[in-house]
Structure formats: structure tokens, C-alpha cells
mmCIF file of C-alpha atoms and ligand atoms in Angstrom:
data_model
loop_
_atom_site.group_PDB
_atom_site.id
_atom_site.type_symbol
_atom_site.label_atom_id
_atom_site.label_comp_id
_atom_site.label_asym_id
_atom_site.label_seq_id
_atom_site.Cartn_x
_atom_site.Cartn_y
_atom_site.Cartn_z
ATOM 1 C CA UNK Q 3 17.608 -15.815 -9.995
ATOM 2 C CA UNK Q 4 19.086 -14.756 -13.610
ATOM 3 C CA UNK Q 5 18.548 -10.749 -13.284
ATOM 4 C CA UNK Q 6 22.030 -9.206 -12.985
ATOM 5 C CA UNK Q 7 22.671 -5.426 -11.770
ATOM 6 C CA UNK Q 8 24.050 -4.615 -15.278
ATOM 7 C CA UNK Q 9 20.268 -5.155 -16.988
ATOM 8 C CA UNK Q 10 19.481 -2.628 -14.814
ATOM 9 C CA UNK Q 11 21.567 0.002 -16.196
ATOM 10 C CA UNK Q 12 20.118 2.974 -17.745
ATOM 11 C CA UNK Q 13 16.860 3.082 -15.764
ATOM 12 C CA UNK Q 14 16.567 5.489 -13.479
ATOM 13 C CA UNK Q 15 12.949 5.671 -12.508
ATOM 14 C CA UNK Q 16 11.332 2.720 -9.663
ATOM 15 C CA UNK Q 17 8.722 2.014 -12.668
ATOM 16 C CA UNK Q 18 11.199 1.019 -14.887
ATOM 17 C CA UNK Q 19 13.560 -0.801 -12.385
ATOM 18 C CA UNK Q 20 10.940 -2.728 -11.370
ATOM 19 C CA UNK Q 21 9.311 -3.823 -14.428
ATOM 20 C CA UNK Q 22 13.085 -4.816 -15.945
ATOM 21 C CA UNK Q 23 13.661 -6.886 -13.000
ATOM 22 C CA UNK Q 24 9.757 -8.769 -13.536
ATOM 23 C CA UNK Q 25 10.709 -9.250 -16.852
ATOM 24 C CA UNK Q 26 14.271 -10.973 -16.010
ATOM 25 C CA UNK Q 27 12.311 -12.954 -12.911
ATOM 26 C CA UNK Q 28 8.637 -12.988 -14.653
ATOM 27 C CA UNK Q 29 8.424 -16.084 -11.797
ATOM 28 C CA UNK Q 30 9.281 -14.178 -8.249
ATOM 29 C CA UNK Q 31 7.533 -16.822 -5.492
ATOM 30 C CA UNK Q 32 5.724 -14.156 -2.941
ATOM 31 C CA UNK Q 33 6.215 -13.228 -0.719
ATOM 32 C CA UNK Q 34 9.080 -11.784 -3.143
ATOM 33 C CA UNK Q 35 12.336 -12.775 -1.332
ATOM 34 C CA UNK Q 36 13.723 -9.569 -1.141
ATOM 35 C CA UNK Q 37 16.954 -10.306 0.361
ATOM 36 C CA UNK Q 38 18.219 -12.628 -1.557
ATOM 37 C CA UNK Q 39 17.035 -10.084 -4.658
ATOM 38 C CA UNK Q 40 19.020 -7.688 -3.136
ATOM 39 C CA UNK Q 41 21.697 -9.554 -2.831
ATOM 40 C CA UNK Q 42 21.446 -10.600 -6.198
ATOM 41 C CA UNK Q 43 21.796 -7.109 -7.266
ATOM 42 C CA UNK Q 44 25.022 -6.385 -5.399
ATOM 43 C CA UNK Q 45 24.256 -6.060 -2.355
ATOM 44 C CA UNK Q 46 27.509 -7.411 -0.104
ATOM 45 C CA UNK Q 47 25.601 -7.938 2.811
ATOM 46 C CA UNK Q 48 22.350 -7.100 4.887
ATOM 47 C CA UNK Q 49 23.434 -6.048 8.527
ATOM 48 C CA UNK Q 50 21.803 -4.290 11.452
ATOM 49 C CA UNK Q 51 21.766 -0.999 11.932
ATOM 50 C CA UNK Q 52 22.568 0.533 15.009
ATOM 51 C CA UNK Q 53 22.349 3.862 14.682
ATOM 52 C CA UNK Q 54 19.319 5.392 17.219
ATOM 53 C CA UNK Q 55 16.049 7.063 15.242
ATOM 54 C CA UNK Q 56 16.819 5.223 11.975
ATOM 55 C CA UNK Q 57 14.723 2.293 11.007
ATOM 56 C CA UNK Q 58 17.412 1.670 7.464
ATOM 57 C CA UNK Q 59 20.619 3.149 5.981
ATOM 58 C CA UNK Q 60 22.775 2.104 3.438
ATOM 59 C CA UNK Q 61 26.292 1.998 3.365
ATOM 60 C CA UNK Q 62 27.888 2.861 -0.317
ATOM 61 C CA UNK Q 63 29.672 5.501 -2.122
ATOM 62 C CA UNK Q 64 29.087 8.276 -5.014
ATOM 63 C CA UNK Q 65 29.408 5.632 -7.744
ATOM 64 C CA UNK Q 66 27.233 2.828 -5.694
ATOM 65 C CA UNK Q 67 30.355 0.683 -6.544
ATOM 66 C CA UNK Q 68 29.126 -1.410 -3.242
ATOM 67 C CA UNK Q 69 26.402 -0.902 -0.663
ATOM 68 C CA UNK Q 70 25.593 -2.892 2.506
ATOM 69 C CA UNK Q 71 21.845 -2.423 3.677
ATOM 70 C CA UNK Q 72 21.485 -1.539 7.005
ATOM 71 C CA UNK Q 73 17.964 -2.697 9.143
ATOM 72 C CA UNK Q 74 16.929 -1.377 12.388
ATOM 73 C CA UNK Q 75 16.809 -4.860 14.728
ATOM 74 C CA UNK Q 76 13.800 -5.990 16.404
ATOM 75 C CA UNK Q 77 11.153 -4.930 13.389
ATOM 76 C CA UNK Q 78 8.380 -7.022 12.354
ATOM 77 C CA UNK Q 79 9.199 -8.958 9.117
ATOM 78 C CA UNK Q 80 6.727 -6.870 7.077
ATOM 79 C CA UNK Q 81 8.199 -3.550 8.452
ATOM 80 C CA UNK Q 82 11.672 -4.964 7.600
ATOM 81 C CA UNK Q 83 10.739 -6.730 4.310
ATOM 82 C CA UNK Q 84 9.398 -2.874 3.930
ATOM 83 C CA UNK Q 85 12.655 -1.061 4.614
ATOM 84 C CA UNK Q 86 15.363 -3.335 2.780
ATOM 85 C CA UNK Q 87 13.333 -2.885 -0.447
ATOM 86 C CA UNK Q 88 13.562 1.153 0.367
ATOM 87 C CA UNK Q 89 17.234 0.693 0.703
ATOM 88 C CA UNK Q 90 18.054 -1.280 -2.126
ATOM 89 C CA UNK Q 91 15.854 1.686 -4.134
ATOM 90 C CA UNK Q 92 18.445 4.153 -2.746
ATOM 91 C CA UNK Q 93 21.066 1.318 -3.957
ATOM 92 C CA UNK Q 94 19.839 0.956 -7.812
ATOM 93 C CA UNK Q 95 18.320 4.659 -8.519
ATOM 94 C CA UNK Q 96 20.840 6.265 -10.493
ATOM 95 C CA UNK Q 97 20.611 9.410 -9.361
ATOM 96 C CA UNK Q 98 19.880 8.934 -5.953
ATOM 97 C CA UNK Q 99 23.002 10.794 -3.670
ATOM 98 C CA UNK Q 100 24.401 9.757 -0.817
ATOM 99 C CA UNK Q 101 25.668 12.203 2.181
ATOM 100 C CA UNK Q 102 29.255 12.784 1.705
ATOM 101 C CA UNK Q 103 30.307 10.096 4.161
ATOM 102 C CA UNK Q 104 28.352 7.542 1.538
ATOM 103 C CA UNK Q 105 25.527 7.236 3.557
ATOM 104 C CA UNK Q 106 21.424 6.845 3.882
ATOM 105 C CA UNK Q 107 19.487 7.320 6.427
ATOM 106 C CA UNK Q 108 16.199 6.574 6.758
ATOM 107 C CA UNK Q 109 13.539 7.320 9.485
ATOM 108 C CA UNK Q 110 10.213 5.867 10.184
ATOM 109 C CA UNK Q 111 8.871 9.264 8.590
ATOM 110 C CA UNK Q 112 11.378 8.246 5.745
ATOM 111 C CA UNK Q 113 9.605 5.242 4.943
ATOM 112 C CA UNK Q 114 6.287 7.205 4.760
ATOM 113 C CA UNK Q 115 6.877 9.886 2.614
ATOM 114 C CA UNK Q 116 4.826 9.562 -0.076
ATOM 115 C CA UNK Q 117 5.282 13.367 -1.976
ATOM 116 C CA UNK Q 118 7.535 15.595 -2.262
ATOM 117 C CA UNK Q 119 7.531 18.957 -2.486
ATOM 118 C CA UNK Q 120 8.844 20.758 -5.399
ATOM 119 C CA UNK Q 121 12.850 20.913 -5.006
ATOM 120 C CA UNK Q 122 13.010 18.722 -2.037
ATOM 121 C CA UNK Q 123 15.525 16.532 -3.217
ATOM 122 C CA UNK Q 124 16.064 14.515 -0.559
ATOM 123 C CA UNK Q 125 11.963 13.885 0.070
ATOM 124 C CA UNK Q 126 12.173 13.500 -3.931
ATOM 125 C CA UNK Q 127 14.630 10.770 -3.268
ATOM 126 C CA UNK Q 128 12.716 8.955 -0.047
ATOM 127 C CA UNK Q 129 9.314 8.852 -1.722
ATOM 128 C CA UNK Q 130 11.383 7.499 -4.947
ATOM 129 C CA UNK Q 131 12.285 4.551 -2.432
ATOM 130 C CA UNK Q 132 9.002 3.700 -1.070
ATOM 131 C CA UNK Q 133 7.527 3.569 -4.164
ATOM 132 C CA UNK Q 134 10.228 1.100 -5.025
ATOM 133 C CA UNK Q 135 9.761 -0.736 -2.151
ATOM 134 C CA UNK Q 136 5.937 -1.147 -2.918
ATOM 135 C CA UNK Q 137 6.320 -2.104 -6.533
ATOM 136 C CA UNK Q 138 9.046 -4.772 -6.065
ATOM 137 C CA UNK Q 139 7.305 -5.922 -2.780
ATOM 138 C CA UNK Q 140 3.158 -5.720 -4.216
ATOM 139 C CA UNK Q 141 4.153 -6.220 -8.473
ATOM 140 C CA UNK Q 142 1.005 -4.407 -9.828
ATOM 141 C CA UNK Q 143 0.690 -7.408 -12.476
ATOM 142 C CA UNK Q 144 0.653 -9.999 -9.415
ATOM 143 C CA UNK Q 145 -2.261 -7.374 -7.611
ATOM 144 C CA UNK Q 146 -4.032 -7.398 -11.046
ATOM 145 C CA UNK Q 147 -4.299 -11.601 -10.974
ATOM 146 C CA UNK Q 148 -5.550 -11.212 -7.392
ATOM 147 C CA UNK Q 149 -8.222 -8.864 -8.027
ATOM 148 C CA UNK Q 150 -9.104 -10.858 -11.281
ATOM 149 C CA UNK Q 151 -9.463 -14.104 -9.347
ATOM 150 C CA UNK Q 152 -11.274 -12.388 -6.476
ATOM 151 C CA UNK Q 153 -13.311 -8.991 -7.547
ATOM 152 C CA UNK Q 154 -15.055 -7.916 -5.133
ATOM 153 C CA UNK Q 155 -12.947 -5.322 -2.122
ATOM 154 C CA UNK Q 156 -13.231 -6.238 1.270
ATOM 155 C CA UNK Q 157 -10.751 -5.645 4.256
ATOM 156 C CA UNK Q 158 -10.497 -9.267 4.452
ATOM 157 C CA UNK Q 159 -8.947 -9.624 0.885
ATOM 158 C CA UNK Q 160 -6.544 -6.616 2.107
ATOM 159 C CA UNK Q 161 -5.810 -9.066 5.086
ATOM 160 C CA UNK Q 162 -5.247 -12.207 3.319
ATOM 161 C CA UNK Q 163 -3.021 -10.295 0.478
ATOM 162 C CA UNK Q 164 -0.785 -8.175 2.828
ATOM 163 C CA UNK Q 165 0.175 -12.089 4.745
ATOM 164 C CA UNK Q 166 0.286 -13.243 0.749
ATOM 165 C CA UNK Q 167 2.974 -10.570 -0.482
ATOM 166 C CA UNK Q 168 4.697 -10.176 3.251
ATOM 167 C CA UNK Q 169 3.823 -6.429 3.398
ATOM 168 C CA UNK Q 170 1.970 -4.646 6.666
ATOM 169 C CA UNK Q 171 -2.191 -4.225 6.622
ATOM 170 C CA UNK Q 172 -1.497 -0.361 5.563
ATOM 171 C CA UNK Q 173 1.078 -0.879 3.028
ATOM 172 C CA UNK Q 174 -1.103 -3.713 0.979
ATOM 173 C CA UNK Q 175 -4.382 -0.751 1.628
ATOM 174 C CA UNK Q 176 -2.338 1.692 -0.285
ATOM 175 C CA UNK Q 177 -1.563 -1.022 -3.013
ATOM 176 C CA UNK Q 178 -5.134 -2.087 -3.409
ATOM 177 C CA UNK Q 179 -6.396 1.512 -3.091
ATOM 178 C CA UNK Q 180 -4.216 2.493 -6.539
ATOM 179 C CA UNK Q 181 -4.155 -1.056 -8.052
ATOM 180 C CA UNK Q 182 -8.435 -2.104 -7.800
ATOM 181 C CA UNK Q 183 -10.472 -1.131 -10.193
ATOM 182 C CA UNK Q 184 -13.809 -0.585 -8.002
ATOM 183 C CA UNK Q 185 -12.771 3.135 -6.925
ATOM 184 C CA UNK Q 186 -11.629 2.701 -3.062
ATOM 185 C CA UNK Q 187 -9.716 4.915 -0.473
ATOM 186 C CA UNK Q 188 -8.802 3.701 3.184
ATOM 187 C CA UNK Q 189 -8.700 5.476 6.175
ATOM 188 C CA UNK Q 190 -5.892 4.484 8.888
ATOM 189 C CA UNK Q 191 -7.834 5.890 12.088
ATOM 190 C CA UNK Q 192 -5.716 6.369 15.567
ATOM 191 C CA UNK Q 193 -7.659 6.651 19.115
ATOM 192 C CA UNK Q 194 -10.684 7.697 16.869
ATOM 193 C CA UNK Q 195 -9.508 10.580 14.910
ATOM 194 C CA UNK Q 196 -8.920 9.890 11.274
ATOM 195 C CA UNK Q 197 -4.975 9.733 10.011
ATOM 196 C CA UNK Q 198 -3.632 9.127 6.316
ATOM 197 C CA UNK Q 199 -6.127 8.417 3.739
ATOM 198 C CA UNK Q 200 -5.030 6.295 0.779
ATOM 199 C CA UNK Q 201 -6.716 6.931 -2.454
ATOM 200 C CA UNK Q 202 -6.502 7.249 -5.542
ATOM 201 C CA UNK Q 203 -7.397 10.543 -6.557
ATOM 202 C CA UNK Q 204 -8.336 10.374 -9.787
ATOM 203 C CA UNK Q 205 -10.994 7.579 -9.320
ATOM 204 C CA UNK Q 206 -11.728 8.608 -5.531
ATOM 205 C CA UNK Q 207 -11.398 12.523 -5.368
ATOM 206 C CA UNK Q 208 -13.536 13.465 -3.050
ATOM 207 C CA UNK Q 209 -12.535 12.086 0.319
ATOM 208 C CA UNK Q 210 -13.332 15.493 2.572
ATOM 209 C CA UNK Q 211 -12.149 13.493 6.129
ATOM 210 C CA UNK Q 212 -9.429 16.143 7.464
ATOM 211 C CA UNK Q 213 -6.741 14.249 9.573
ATOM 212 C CA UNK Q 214 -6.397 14.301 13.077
ATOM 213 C CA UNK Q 215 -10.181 15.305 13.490
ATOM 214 C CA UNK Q 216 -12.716 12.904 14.941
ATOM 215 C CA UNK Q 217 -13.951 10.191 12.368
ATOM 216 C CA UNK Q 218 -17.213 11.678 11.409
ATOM 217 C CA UNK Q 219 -20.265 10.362 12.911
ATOM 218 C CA UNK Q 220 -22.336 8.168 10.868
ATOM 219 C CA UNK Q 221 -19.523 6.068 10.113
ATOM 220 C CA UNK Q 222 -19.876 2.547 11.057
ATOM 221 C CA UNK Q 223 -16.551 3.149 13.123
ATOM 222 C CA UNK Q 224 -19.595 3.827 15.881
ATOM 223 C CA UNK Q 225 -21.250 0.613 15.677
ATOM 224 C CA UNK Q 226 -21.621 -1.050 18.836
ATOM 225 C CA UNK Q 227 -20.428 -4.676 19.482
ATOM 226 C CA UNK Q 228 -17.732 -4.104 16.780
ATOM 227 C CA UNK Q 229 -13.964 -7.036 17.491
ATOM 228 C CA UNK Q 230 -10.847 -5.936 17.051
ATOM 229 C CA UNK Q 231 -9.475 -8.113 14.659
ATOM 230 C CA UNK Q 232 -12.567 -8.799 12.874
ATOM 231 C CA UNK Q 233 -13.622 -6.841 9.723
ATOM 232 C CA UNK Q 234 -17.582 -5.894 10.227
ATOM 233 C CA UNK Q 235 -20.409 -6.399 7.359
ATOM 234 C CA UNK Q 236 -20.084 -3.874 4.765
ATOM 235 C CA UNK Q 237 -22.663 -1.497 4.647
ATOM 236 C CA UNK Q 238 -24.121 1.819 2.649
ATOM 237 C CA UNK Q 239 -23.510 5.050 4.506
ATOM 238 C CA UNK Q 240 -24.721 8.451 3.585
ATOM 239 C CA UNK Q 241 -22.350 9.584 0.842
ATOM 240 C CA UNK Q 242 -21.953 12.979 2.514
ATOM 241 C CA UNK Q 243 -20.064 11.786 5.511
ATOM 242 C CA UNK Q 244 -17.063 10.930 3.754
ATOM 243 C CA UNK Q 245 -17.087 12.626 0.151
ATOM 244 C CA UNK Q 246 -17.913 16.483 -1.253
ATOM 245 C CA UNK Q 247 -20.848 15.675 -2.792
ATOM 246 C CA UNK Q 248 -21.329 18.612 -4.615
ATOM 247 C CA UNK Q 249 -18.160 17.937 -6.134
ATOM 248 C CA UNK Q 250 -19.050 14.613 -7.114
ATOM 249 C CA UNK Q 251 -20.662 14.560 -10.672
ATOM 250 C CA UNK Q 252 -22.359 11.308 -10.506
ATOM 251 C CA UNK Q 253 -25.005 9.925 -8.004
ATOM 252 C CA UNK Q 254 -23.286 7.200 -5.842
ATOM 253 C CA UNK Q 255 -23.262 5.104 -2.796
ATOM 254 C CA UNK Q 256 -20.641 5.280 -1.059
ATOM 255 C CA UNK Q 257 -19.818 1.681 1.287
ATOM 256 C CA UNK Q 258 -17.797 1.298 4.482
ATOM 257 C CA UNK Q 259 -16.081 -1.358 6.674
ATOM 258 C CA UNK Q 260 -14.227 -1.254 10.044
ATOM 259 C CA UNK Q 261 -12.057 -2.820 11.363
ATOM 260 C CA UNK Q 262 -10.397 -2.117 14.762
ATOM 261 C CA UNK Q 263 -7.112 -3.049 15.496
ATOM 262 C CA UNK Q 264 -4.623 -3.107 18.381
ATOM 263 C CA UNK Q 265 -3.419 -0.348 20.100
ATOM 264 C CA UNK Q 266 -6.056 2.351 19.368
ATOM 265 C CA UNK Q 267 -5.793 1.323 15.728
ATOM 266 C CA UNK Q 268 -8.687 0.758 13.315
ATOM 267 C CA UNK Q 269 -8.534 0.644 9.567
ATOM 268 C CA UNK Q 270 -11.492 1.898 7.372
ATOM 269 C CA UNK Q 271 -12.510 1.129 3.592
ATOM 270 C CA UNK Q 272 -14.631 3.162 1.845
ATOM 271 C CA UNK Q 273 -16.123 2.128 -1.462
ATOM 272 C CA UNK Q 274 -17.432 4.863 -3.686
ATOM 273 C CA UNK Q 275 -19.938 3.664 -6.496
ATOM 274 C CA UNK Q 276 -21.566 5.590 -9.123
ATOM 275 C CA UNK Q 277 -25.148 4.169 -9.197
ATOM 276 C CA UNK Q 278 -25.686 5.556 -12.768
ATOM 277 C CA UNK Q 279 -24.638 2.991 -14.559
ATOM 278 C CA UNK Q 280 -26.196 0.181 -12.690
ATOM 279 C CA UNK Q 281 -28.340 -1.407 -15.419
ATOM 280 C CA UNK Q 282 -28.863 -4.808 -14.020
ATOM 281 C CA UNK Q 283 -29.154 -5.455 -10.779
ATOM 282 C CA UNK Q 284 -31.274 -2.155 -10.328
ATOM 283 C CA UNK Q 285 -33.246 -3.373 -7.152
ATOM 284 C CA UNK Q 286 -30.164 -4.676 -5.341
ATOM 285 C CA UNK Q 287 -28.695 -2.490 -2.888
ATOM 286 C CA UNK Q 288 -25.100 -2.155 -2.659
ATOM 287 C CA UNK Q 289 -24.855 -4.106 0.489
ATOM 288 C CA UNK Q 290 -26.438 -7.090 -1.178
ATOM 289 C CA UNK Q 291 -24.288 -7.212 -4.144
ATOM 290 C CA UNK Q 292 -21.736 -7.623 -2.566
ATOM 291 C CA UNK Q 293 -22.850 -10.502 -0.186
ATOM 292 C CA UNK Q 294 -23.924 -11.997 -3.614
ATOM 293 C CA UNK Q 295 -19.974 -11.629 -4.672
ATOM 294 C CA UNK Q 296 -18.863 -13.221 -1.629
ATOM 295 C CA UNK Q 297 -21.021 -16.156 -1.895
ATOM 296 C CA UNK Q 298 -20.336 -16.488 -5.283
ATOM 297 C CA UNK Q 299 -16.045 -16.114 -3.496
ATOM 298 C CA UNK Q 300 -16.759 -18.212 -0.789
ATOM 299 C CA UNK Q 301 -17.960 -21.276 -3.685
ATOM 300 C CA UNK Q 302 -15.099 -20.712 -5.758
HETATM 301 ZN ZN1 ZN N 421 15.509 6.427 2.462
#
């Protein structure tokens, strides 16, 4: 690796970190080897952290003259991957403050705050992190190629990226939800009621499913004989179910796929089409365009 800590000067934002440091490496292997990046950058040393209801800290000081990433033991490699790429944010983000005894720490919740409220500094600075983490870990120019070489969304894809890049199933669904340009939001559901919802909300605004309520019924989450493990067909719902369609402009068909997971977990994408602008292709139903894509995938 050629990228030194001093290119990095001057940039306080995770955007422009993280494009500085793709244009110093423009040829990071993925998964991105994050470690030895951070160590790259200054880091003196990755350790464990053992301090209780933390899953990361970092050890430095007021000027970030040195910092020593610390990483709960005992975490998958995507959730750690995940948490060292949060700490080195805190690390190279100018203005991000340690306590006074030169300290982060960061809690699971830490790692999943995604927004801030106004004057929350220290939200302001964990949500700074993640998105850090994300960018350095998914590079939006790498996502781009993927979705170039293989169009079509499916749960699948999400699968095979997220073991591509390193990152967990939910943490490549975010990605994919901001980063594809078909207009997609996924819904993380727990023992049946609906949790976060990643979307993006300028191409997807309209997702009405309130969290911690019951997924609603029509969605294919219902279908009997569904694996856990194994993503089902993808299929047209009634847009209503999911979206405010009075809100929504356009006509569209909105498309869903399940998949359950361990542990009371299932994972849910929707796909939200407009069907006004489907010129060709008029007769073809949603659900058969895109088994046409993934023939045309599975022959590539
Ligand atoms: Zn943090």
C-alpha cells in the first residue's frame, strides 16, 4: 500500500477520506484488508478490547498523535471487519473528540446509528464512523461494477456481495439499497414484526411499514413452505401493503422476496417500479422480467 496518513490531511468529511484513500489504492483486493489499511494509516496496533458493553474503542489523544484500535473478542469477522473500520473513522476524522482520558467507546447501538439529531455531537460523530466504515468497507465505485455486471436485485446478489466485500447480510442491504439504481428498500424483520428499513428515500419514499408492528399481511413473509437460508421467488404484491400509495405519483408494482434467517431473523426486499415508463416489454409482468434477467445472469 502507497497511501500515507499525511494525504489525508485536510479532509475532514468520510466522503472525502475515503475517496483520497481509492485514489492513492485505486487497486484495494476485497474484501478490503482493513487492518493492514489501518495500520497503514498509523494505527500502532489492533488489540482486544476488554471493556464489558463495548463492541470497539480507540485508544489516542486530542491531537490523534497515536491510536490503538480496540475490538470486542469473539465477533464474527464481518461484525469485526465492521467495527475496526468505525474506529479508524474516529482515528482519521479531524474533528472527531475523544473523552478526556483519550478515549472511544463504541456500543453495538454505536455501530448502528445512522442519524443524528441536530446538536448531538457525539451521535454526529458515531454515524460519521459508520458511514466510514461502509464506504471504505463497500467503495460505491466497486458496488457500481457489481451492479453493472449483474443488474438485476435479488437477495441472492446481496448474499454473494456481502461474502465478496466481507461485510454482514444487513450492512451490504443498506449498501445496495443507496448504491442500485432499480429503487429498493429492505426490511430486517425480528420474530415477525418488522425492524429497520433501509432505503433510500429519495428514490423509495414511501415505505409506510412502522417498526416493531407485525409485517403486514399480504407479504410473502406468509408463504408457506418458505427455508431459512434460502431466498424465495420474487413476486408482485399489492403496492399498498408496503408503500402510501396516495403519496406515490406514479403507478407501480411494487416486488418482494423473503428470506428467513436464523434466530427469528428474516430479511425482506422490496422492489418498487414505476410501470409508466415500461414501453417494451408491456405484456411482461414484473415477475417474469426478472426471471428473464436471471436467465440471461445465470448464461453469463
Ligand atoms: Zn464510535
Amino acid at each position: 500500500m502507497d497511501v500515507v496518513r499525511m494525504d489525508l490531511a485536510d479532509t475532514g468529511s468520510p466522503e472525502g477520506l475515503v475517496s483520497l484513500i481509492l485514489k492513492h489504492e485505486p487497486s484495494l483486493p476485497l474484501p478490503v484488508p482493513i487492518e493492514e489499511l489501518a495500520l497503514q494509516l498509523e494505527v500502532e496496533e489492533i488489540a482486544e478490547l476488554k471493556t464489558d458493553g463495548f463492541e470497539g474503542g480507540l485508544i489516542t489523544d486530542t491531537n490523534r498523535s497515536r491510536g490503538i484500535i480496540l475490538v470486542k473478542k469473539g465477533v464474527s469477522e464481518p461484525r469485526r471487519r465492521f467495527t475496526i473500520g468505525h474506529e479508524l473513522g474516529h482515528f482519521l476524522i479531524a474533528n472527531h473528540v475523544p473523552d478526556k482520558d483519550g478515549h472511544f467507546l463504541c456500543s453495538k447501538a454505536d455501530l448502528r446509528t445512522l442519524s443524528a439529531k441536530e446538536g448531538d455531537r457525539r451521535a454526529k460523530m458515531e454515524v460519521e464512523a459508520n458511514r466510514f466504515s461502509s464506504l471504505i468497507l463497500m467503495p460505491p465505485p466497486r458496488l457500481r461494477d457489481a451492479f453493472k455486471r449483474h443488474p438485476s436485485p435479488s437477495l441472492e446478489h446481496v448474499f454473494e456481495l456481502a461474502e465478496r466485500f466481507g461485510v454482514s447480510k444487513e450492512a451490504m442491504a443498506r449498501a445496495y439499497a443507496a448504491y442500485h439504481p432499480e429503487a429498493l428498500a429492505f426490511v430486517v424483520v425480528k420474530d415477525g414484526k418488522v425492524g429497520r428499513v433501509y432505503h433510500d428515500g429519495k428514490r423509495f419514499p414511501f415505505v409506510v411499514a412502522n417498526r416493531g408492528k407485525p409485517v403486514p399481511q399480504g407479504s410473502l413473509f406468509y408463504k408457506k413452505g418458505l427455508q431459512i437460508g434460502i431466498p424465495s421467488q420474487i413476486d408482485s404484491r399489492l403496492p399498498d401493503i408496503w408503500i402510501d400509495v396516495s403519496r406515490d405519483k406514479r403507478a407501480s408494482t411494487i416486488s418482494e422476496q423473503v428470506c428467513l434467517q436464523q434466530n427469528g431473523f428474516a430479511l425482506i426486499m422490496l422492489w418498487h417500479e414505476s410501470t409508466e415508463d415500461e414501453d417494451e416489454n408491456e405484456d411482461m409482468t414484473t415477475r417474469d422480467r426478472w426471471r428473464a434477467q436471471q436467465e440471461r445472469y445465470r448464461r453469463d
